[in-house]
Tab-separated table of C-alpha atoms and ligand atoms in Angstrom:
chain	number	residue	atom	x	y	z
A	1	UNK	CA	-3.320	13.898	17.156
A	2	UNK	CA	-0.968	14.636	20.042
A	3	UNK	CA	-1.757	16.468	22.823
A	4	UNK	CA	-0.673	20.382	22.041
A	5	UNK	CA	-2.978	19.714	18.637
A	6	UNK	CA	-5.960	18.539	21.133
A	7	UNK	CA	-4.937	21.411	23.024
A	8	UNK	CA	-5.595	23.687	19.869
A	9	UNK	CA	-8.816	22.318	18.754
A	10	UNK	CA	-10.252	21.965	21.666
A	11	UNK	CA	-9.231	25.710	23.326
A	12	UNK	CA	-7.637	23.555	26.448
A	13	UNK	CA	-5.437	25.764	28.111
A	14	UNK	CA	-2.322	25.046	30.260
A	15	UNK	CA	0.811	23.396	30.539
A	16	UNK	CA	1.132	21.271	34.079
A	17	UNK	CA	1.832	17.561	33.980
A	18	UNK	CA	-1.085	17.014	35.501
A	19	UNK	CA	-3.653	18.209	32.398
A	20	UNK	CA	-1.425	17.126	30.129
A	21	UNK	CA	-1.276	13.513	31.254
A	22	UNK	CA	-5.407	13.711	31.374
A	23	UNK	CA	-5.561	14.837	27.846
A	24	UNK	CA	-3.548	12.190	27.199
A	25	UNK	CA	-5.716	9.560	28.631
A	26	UNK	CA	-8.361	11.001	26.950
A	27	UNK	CA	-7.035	10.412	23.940
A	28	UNK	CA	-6.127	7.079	23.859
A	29	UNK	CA	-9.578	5.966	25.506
A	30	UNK	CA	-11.511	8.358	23.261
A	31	UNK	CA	-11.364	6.079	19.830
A	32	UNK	CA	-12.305	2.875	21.885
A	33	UNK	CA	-16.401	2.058	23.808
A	34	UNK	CA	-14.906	1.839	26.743
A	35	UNK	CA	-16.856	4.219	29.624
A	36	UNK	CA	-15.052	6.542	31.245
A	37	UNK	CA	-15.268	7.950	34.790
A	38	UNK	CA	-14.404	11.777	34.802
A	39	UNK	CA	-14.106	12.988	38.528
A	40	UNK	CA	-12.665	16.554	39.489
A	41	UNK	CA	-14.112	19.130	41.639
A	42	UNK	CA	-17.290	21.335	40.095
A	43	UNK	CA	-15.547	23.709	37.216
A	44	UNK	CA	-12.674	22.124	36.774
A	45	UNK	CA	-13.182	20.973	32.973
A	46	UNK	CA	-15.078	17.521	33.308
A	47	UNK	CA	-17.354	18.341	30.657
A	48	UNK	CA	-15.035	20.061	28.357
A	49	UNK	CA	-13.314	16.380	28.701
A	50	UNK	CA	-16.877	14.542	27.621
A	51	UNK	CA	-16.861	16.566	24.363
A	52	UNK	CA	-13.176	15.409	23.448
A	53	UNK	CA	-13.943	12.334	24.016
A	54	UNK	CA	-17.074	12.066	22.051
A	55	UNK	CA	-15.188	13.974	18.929
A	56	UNK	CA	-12.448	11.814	18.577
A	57	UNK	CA	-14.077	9.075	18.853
A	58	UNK	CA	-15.626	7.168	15.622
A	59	UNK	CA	-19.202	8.255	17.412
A	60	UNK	CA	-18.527	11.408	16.633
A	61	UNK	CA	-20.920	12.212	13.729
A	62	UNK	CA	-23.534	10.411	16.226
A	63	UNK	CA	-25.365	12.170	18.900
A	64	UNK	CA	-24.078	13.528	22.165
A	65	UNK	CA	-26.170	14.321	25.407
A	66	UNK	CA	-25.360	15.637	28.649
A	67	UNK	CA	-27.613	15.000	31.485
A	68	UNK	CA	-26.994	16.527	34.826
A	69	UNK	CA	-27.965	13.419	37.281
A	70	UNK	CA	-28.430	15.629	39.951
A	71	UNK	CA	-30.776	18.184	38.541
A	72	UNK	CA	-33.704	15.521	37.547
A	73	UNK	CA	-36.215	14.633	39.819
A	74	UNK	CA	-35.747	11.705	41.094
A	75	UNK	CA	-39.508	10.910	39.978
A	76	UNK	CA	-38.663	11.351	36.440
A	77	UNK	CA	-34.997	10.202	36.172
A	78	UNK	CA	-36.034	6.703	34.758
A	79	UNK	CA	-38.312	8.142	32.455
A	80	UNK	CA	-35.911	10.858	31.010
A	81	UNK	CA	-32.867	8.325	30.680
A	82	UNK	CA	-34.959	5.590	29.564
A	83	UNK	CA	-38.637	6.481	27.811
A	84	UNK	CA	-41.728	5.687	29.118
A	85	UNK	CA	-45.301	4.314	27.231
A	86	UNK	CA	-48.297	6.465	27.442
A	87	UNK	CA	-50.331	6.466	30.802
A	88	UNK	CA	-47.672	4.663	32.508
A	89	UNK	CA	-48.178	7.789	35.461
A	90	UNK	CA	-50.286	10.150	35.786
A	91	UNK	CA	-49.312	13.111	33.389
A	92	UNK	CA	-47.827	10.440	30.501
A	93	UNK	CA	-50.361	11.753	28.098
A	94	UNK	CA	-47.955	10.496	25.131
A	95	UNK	CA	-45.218	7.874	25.167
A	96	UNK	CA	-41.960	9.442	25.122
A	97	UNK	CA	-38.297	8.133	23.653
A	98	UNK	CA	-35.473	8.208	26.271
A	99	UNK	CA	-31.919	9.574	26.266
A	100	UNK	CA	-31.029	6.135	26.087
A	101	UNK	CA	-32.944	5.406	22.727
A	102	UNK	CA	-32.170	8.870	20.935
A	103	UNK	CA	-28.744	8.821	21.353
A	104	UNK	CA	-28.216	5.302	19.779
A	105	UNK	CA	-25.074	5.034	17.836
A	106	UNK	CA	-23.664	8.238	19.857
A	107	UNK	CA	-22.443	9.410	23.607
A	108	UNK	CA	-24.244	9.945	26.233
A	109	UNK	CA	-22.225	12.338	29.396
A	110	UNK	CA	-24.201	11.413	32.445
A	111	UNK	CA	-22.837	14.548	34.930
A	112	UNK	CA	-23.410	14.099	38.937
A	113	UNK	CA	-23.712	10.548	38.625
A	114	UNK	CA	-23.764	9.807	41.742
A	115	UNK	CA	-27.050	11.276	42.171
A	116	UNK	CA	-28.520	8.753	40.499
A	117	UNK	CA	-30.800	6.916	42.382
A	118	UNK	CA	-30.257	3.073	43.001
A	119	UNK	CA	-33.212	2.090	41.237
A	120	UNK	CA	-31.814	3.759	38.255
A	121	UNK	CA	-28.419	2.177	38.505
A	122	UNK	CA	-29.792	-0.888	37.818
A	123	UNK	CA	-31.062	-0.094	34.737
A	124	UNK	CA	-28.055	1.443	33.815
A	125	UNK	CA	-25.769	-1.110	34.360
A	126	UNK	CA	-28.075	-3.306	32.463
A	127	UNK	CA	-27.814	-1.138	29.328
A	128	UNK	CA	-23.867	-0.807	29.800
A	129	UNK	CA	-23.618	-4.445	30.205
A	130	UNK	CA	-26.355	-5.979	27.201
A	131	UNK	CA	-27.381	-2.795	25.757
A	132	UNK	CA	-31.056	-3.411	26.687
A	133	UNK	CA	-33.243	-0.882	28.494
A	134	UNK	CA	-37.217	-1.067	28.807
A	135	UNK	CA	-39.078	2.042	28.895
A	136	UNK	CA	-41.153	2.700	31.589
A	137	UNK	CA	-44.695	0.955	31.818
A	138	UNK	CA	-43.770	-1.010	28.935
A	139	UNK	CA	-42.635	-4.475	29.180
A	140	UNK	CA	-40.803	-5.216	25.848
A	141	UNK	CA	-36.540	-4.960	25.950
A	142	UNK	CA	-35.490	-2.984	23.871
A	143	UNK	CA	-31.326	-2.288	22.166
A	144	UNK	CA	-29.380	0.455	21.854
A	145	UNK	CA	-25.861	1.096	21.382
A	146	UNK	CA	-24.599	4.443	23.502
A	147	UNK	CA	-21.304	4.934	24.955
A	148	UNK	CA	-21.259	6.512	28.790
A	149	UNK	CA	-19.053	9.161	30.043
A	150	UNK	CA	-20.341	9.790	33.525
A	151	UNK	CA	-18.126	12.245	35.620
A	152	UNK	CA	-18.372	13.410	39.189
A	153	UNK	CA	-17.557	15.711	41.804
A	154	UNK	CA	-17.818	13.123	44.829
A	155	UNK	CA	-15.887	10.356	45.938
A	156	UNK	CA	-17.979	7.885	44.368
A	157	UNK	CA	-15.910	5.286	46.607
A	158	UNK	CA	-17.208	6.973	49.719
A	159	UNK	CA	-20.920	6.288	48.210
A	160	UNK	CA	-20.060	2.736	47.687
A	161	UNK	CA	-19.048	1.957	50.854
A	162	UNK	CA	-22.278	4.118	51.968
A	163	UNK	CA	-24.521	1.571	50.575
A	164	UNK	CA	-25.615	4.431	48.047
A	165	UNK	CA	-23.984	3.830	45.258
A	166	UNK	CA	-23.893	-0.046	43.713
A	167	UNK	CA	-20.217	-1.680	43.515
A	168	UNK	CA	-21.039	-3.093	40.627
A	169	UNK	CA	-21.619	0.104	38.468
A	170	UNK	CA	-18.992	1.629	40.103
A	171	UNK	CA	-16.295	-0.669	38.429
A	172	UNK	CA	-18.133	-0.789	35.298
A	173	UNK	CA	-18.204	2.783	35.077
A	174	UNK	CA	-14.298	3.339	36.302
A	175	UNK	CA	-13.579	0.723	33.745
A	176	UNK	CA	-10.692	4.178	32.989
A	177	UNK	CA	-10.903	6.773	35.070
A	178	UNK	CA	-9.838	10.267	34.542
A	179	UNK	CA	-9.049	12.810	37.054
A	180	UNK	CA	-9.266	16.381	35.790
A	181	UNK	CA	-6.603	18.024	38.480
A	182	UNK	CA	-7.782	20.940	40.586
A	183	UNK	CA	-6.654	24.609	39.247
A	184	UNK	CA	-4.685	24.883	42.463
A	185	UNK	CA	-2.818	21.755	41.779
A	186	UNK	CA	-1.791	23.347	38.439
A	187	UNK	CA	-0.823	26.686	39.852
A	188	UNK	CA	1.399	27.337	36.263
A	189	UNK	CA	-2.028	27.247	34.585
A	190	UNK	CA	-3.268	29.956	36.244
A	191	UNK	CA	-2.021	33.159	35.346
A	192	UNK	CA	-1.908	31.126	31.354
A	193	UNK	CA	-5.976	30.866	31.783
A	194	UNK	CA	-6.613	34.327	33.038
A	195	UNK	CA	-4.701	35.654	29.914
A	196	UNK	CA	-6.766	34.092	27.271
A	197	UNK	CA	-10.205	34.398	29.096
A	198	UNK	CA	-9.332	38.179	29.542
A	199	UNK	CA	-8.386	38.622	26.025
A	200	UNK	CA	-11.173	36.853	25.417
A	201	UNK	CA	-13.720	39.149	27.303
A	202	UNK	CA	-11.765	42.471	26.284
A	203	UNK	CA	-12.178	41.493	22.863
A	204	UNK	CA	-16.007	40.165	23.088
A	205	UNK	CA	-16.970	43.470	25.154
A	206	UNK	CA	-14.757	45.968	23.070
A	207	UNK	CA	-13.230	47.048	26.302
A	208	UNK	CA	-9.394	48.143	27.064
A	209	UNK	CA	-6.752	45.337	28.004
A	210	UNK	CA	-5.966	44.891	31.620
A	211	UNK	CA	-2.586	44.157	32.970
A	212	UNK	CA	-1.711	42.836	36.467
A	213	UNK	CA	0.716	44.035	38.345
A	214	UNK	CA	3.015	40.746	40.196
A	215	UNK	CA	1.366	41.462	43.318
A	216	UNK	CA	-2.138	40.300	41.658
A	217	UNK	CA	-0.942	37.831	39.770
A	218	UNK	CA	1.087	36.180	42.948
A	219	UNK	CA	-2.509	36.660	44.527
A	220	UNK	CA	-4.225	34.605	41.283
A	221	UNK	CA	-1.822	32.197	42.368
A	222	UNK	CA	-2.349	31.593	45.852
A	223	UNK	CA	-6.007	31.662	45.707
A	224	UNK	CA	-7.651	28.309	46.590
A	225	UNK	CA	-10.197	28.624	43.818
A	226	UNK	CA	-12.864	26.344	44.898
A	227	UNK	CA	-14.901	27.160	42.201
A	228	UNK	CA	-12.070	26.053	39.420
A	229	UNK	CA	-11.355	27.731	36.097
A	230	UNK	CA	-15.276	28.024	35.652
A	231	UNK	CA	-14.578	30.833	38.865
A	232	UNK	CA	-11.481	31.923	36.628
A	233	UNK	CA	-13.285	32.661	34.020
A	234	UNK	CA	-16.040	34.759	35.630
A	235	UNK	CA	-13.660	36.820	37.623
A	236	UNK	CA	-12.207	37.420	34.152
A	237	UNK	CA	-15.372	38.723	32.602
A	238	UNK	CA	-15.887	40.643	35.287
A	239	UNK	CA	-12.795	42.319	35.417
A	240	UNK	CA	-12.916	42.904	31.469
A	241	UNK	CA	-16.715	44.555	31.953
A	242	UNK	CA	-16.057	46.345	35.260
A	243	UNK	CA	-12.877	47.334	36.199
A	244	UNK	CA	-12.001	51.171	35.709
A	245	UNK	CA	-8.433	50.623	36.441
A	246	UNK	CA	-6.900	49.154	33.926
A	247	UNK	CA	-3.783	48.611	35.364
A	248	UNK	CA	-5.032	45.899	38.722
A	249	UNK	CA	-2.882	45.840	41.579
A	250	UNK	CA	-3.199	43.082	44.456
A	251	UNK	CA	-5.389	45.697	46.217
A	252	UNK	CA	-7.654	45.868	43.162
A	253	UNK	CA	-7.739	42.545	42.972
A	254	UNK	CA	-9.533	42.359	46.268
A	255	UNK	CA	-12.730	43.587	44.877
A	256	UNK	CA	-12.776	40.612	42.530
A	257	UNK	CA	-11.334	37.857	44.928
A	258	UNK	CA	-11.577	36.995	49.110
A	259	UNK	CA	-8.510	37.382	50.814
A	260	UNK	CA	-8.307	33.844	52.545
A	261	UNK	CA	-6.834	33.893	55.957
A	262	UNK	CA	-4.885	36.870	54.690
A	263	UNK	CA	-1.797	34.801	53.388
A	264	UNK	CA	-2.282	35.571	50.011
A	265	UNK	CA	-1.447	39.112	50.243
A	266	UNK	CA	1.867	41.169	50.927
A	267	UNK	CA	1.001	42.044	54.861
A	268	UNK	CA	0.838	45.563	53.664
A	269	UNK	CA	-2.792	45.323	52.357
A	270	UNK	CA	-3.698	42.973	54.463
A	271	UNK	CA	-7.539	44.449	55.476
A	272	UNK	CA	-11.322	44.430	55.781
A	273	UNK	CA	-13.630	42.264	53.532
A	274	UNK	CA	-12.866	39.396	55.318
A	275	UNK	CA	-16.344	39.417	56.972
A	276	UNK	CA	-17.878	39.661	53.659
A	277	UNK	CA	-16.371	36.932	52.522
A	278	UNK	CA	-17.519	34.645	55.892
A	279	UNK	CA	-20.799	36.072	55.669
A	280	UNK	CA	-21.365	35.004	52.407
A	281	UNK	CA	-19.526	31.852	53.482
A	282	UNK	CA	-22.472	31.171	55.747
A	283	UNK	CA	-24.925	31.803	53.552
A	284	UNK	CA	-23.536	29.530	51.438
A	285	UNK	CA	-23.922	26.802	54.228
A	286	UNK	CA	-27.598	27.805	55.121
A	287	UNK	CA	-28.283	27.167	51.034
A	288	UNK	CA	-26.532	24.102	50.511
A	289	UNK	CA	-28.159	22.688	53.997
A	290	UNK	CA	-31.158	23.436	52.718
A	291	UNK	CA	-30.300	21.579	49.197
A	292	UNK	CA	-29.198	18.600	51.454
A	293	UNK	CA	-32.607	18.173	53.870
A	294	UNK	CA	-34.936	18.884	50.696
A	295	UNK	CA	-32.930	15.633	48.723
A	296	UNK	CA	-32.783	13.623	51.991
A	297	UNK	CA	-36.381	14.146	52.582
A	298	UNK	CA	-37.880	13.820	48.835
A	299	UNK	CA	-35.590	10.423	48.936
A	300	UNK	CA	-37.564	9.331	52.192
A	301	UNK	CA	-40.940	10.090	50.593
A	302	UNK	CA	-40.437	8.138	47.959
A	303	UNK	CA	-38.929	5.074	49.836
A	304	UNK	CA	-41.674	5.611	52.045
A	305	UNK	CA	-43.734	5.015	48.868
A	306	UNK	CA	-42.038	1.988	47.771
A	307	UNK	CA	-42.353	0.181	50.696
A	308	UNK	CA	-46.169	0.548	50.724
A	309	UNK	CA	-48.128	-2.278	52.320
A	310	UNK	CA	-44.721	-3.409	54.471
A	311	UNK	CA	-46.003	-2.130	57.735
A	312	UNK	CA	-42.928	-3.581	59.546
A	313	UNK	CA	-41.121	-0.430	57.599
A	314	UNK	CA	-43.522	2.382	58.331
A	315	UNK	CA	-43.431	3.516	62.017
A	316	UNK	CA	-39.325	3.782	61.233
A	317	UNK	CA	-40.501	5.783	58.279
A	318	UNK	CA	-42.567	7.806	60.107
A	319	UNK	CA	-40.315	8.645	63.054
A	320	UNK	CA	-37.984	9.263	60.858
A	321	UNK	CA	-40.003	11.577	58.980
A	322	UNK	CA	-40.945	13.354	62.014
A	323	UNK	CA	-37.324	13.847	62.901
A	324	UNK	CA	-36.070	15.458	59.802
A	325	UNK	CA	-39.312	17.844	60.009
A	326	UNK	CA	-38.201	18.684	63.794
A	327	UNK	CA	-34.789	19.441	62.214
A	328	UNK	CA	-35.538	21.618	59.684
A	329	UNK	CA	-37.800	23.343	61.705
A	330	UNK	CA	-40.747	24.179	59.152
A	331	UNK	CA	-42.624	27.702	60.056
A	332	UNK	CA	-45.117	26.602	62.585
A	333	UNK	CA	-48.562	28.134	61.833
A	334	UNK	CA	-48.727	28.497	65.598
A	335	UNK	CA	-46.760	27.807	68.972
A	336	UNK	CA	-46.759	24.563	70.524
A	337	UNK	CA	-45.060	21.122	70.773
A	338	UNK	CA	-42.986	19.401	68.413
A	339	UNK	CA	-46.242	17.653	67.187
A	340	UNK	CA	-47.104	20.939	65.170
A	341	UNK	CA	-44.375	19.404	62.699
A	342	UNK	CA	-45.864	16.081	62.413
A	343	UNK	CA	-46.163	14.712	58.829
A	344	UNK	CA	-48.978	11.903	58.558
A	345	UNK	CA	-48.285	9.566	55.765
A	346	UNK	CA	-51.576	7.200	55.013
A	347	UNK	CA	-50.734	3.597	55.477
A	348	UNK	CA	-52.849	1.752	52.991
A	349	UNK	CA	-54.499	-1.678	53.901
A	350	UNK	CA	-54.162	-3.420	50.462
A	351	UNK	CA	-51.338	-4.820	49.279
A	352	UNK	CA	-50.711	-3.025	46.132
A	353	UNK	CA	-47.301	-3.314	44.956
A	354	UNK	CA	-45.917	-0.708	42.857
A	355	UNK	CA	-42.954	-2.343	40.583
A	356	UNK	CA	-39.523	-0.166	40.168
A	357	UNK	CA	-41.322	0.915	36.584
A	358	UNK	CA	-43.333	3.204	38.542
A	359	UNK	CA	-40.831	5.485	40.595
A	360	UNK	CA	-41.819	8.638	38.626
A	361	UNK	CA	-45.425	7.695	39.257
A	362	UNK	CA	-44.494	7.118	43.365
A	363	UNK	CA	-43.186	10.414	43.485
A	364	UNK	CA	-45.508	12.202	42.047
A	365	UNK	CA	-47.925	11.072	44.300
A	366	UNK	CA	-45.479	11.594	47.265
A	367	UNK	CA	-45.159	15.185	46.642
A	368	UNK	CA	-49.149	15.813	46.565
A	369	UNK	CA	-49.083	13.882	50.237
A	370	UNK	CA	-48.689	17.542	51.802
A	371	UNK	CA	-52.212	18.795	50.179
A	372	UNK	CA	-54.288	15.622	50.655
A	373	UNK	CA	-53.688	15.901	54.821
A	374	UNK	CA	-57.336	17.037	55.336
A	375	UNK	CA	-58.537	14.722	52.321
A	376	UNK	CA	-56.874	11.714	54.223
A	377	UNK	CA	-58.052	12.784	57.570
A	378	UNK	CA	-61.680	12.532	56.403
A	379	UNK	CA	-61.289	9.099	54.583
A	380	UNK	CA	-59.456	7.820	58.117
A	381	UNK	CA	-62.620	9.056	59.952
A	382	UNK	CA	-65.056	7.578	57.187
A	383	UNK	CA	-63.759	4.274	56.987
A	384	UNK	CA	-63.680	4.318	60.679
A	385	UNK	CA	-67.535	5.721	60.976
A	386	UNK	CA	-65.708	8.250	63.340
A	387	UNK	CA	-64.013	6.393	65.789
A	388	UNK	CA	-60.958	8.297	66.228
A	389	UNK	CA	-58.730	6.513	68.082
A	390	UNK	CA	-58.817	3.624	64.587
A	391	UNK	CA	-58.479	6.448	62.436
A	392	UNK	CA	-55.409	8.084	64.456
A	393	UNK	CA	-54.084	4.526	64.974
A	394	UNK	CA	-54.152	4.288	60.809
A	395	UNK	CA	-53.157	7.348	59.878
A	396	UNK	CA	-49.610	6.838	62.404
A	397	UNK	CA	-50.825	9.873	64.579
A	398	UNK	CA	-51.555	10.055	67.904
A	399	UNK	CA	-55.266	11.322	68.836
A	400	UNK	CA	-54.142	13.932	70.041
A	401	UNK	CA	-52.373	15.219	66.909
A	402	UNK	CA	-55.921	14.265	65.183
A	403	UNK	CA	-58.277	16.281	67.560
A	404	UNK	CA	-55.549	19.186	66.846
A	405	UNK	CA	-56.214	18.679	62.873
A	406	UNK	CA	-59.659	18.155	62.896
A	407	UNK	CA	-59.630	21.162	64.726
A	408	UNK	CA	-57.355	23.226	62.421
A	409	UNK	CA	-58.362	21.975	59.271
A	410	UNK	CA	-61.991	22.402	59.801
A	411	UNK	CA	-63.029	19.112	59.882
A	412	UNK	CA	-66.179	18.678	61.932
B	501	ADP	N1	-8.132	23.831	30.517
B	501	ADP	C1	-9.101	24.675	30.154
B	501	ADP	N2	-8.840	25.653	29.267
B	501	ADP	C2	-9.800	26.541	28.918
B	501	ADP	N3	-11.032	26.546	29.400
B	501	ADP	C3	-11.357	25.590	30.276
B	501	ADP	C4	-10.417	24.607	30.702
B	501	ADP	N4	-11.015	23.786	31.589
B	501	ADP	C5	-12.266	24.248	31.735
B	501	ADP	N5	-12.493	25.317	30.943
B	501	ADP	C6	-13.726	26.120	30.898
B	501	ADP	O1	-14.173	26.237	32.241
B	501	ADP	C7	-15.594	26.137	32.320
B	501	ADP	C8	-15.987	25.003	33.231
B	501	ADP	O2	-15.653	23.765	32.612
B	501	ADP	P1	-16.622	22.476	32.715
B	501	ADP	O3	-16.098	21.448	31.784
B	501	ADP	O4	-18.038	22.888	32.557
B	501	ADP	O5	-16.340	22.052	34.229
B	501	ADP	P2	-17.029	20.906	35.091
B	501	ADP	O6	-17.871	20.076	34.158
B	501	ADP	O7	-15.896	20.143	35.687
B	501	ADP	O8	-17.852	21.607	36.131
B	501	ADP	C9	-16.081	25.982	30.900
B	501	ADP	O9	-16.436	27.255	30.412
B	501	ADP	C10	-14.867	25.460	30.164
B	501	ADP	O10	-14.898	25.825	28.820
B	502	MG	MG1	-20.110	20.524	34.863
């Protein structure tokens, strides 16, 4: 098949050098095992890439599953990819199969892979490199024969030298890597795409054809489209549903797309909804912050977890802890110092020593930490008949911050 047929089957759309020489690749990795590393910004066709693959290859009559790496609690990530027995955490009330195991003899599209936590890596580059996986709780190996197309948004490079991501997966991973070239480095594509997605939607919702003026479509053009042809495409429906004017001018196209910096448009329409756009812009920020502290701090908790018994490790942990909580500035249920936001994390004495099978199991716990405060107060004070100085020395608060709980939480 050459590439316009792919093209064809596939509904790929556009003409630059740059798709057509990933297509390309694509096709001549697609009939071998070999796993493929799919980066390009969020939108911009990775997946649509995956399922190529996958067809032309001899898998496909096998299975194909995409899991987005990024959107499974870390907790449960090893249990999802991999299986796990019954009872091996609290909640396993049956044994479950993995991705891994159900997709044997097929393709399995691991999306955001650099989300995946490094405990998970090493499974995976165990099953890329023998095949083997063991589920988790159990102890017996177990085959299976899946290829991987992982793809990313990130410099996974940048995450290597970061410590986060292992070197070792990376270049087993990138064994051929495919970049899927941003819609504004294909700018030809552009005008091509919103064609056939508005023919699409004018046709699916019964509605009149549109037609741009060249004022619009010059302003298609110089967009920066951050969100890719995925944003193409919903601009597109909602053009085809909305738009009373049939016939869209640049102006028009302002209600659909932000003027950036105002150098897309002909000076002459140069206006307002600017601040919109930076408010929303802002927004935006605030959200994805917000994204970024909860992941930081449900990765802490569980490392936090992991190291159990290491006491060297925990006052770090716990200043650290109490930083990030300073930072994101919970609600405070009433004024006062920074120690309102203290987190107490229970220290235990024995050496229990949960094994990388348990993660899901760690974070479940973890999570529950936040509700069992008062519960681990009053053990503190039990085991330490009351003394509170040994129970505020245990539980990595100061006595003060104890008196203040006991105090709040009702404890006496
Ligand atoms: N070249 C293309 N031609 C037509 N549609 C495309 C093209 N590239 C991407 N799409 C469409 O754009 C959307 C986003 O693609 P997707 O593969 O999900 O992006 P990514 O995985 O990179 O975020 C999908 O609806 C897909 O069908
Ligand atoms: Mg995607």
């Amino acid at each position: 098949m050459d590439v316009q047929e792919i093209k064809n089957r596939f509904g790929i759309i556009g003409n630059s050098p740059l798709l057509n020489r990933a297509i390309d690749i694509a096709r001549q990795v697609a009939p071998t095992d070999i796993s493929v590393l799919i980066t390009g910004e969020s939108g911009s066709g990775k997946e649509v890439f995956s399922h190529i693959i996958h067809s032309m290859s001899p898998r496909k009559h096998g299975p194909f599953i995409a899991v987005n790496c990024g959107a499974i609690p870390e907790g449960t990530i090893d249990s999802e990819l991999f299986g796990h027995e019954k009872g091996s955490f609290t909640g396993a009330h049956e044994a479950r199969k993995g991705y891994f195991e159900v997709v044997d003899g097929g393709t399995i599209f691991l999306d955001e892979v650099a989300e995946l936590p490094i405990g998970t890596q090493a499974r995976l580059l165990r099953v890329l490199e023998t095949g083997e996986y063991i589920r988790v709780g159990s102890s017996k190996v177990q085959k299976t024969n899946v290829r991987v197309i992982a793809a990313t948004n990130k410099d996974v490079f940048d995450a290597v030298k970061e410590g986060k991501f292992r070197e070792d997966l990376y270049y087993r991973l990138n064994t051929v890597p495919l970049k899927i070239p941003a819609l504004r480095e294909r700018k030809e594509d552009i005008y091509l795409l919103f064609r056939k997605f508005i023919a699409d939607f004018t046709d699916k919702y019964r509605s009149p054809s549109v037609q741009l003026d060249p004022d619009a479509q010059q302003m298609l053009m110089n967009y920066s489209w951050p969100g890719n042809v995925r944003q193409l495409k919903n601009i597109a429906e909602q053009i085809a549903v909305l738009e009373k004017n049939r016939d869209i001018t640049a102006e028009g196209m302002l209600n659909y797309i932000p003027n950036e910096s105002g150098n897309n448009l002909p000076m002459r329409i140069e206006k307002s909804s600017k601040d919109d756009f930076s408010e929303r812009d802002i927004l935006y920020k605030v959200l994805f912050d917000m994204k970024k502290d909860m992941v930081e701090l449900k990765k802490l908790v569980a490392e936090i977890i992991r190291n159990e018994g290491n006491s060297a490790d925990f006052s770090s942990h716990q200043q650290a802890i109490n930083q990030l909580y300073r930072d994101i500035e919970l609600p405070q249920s009433s004024a006062g110092s920074n120690d309102q936001h203290t987190l107490t994390i229970h220290q235990p004495k024995s050496e229990k020593n949960y094994g990388r099978m348990d993660e899901a199991h760690e974070v479940e716990e973890s999570l529950s930490l936040f509700e069992k405060e008062s519960d681990l107060i009053k053990k503190a004070l039990k085991k330490h008949k009351g003394k509170r100085k040994l129970a505020a020395q245990e539980l990595g608060i100061s006595e003060r911050t104890l008196y203040r709980k006991i105090k709040e939480l009702d404890l006496n």
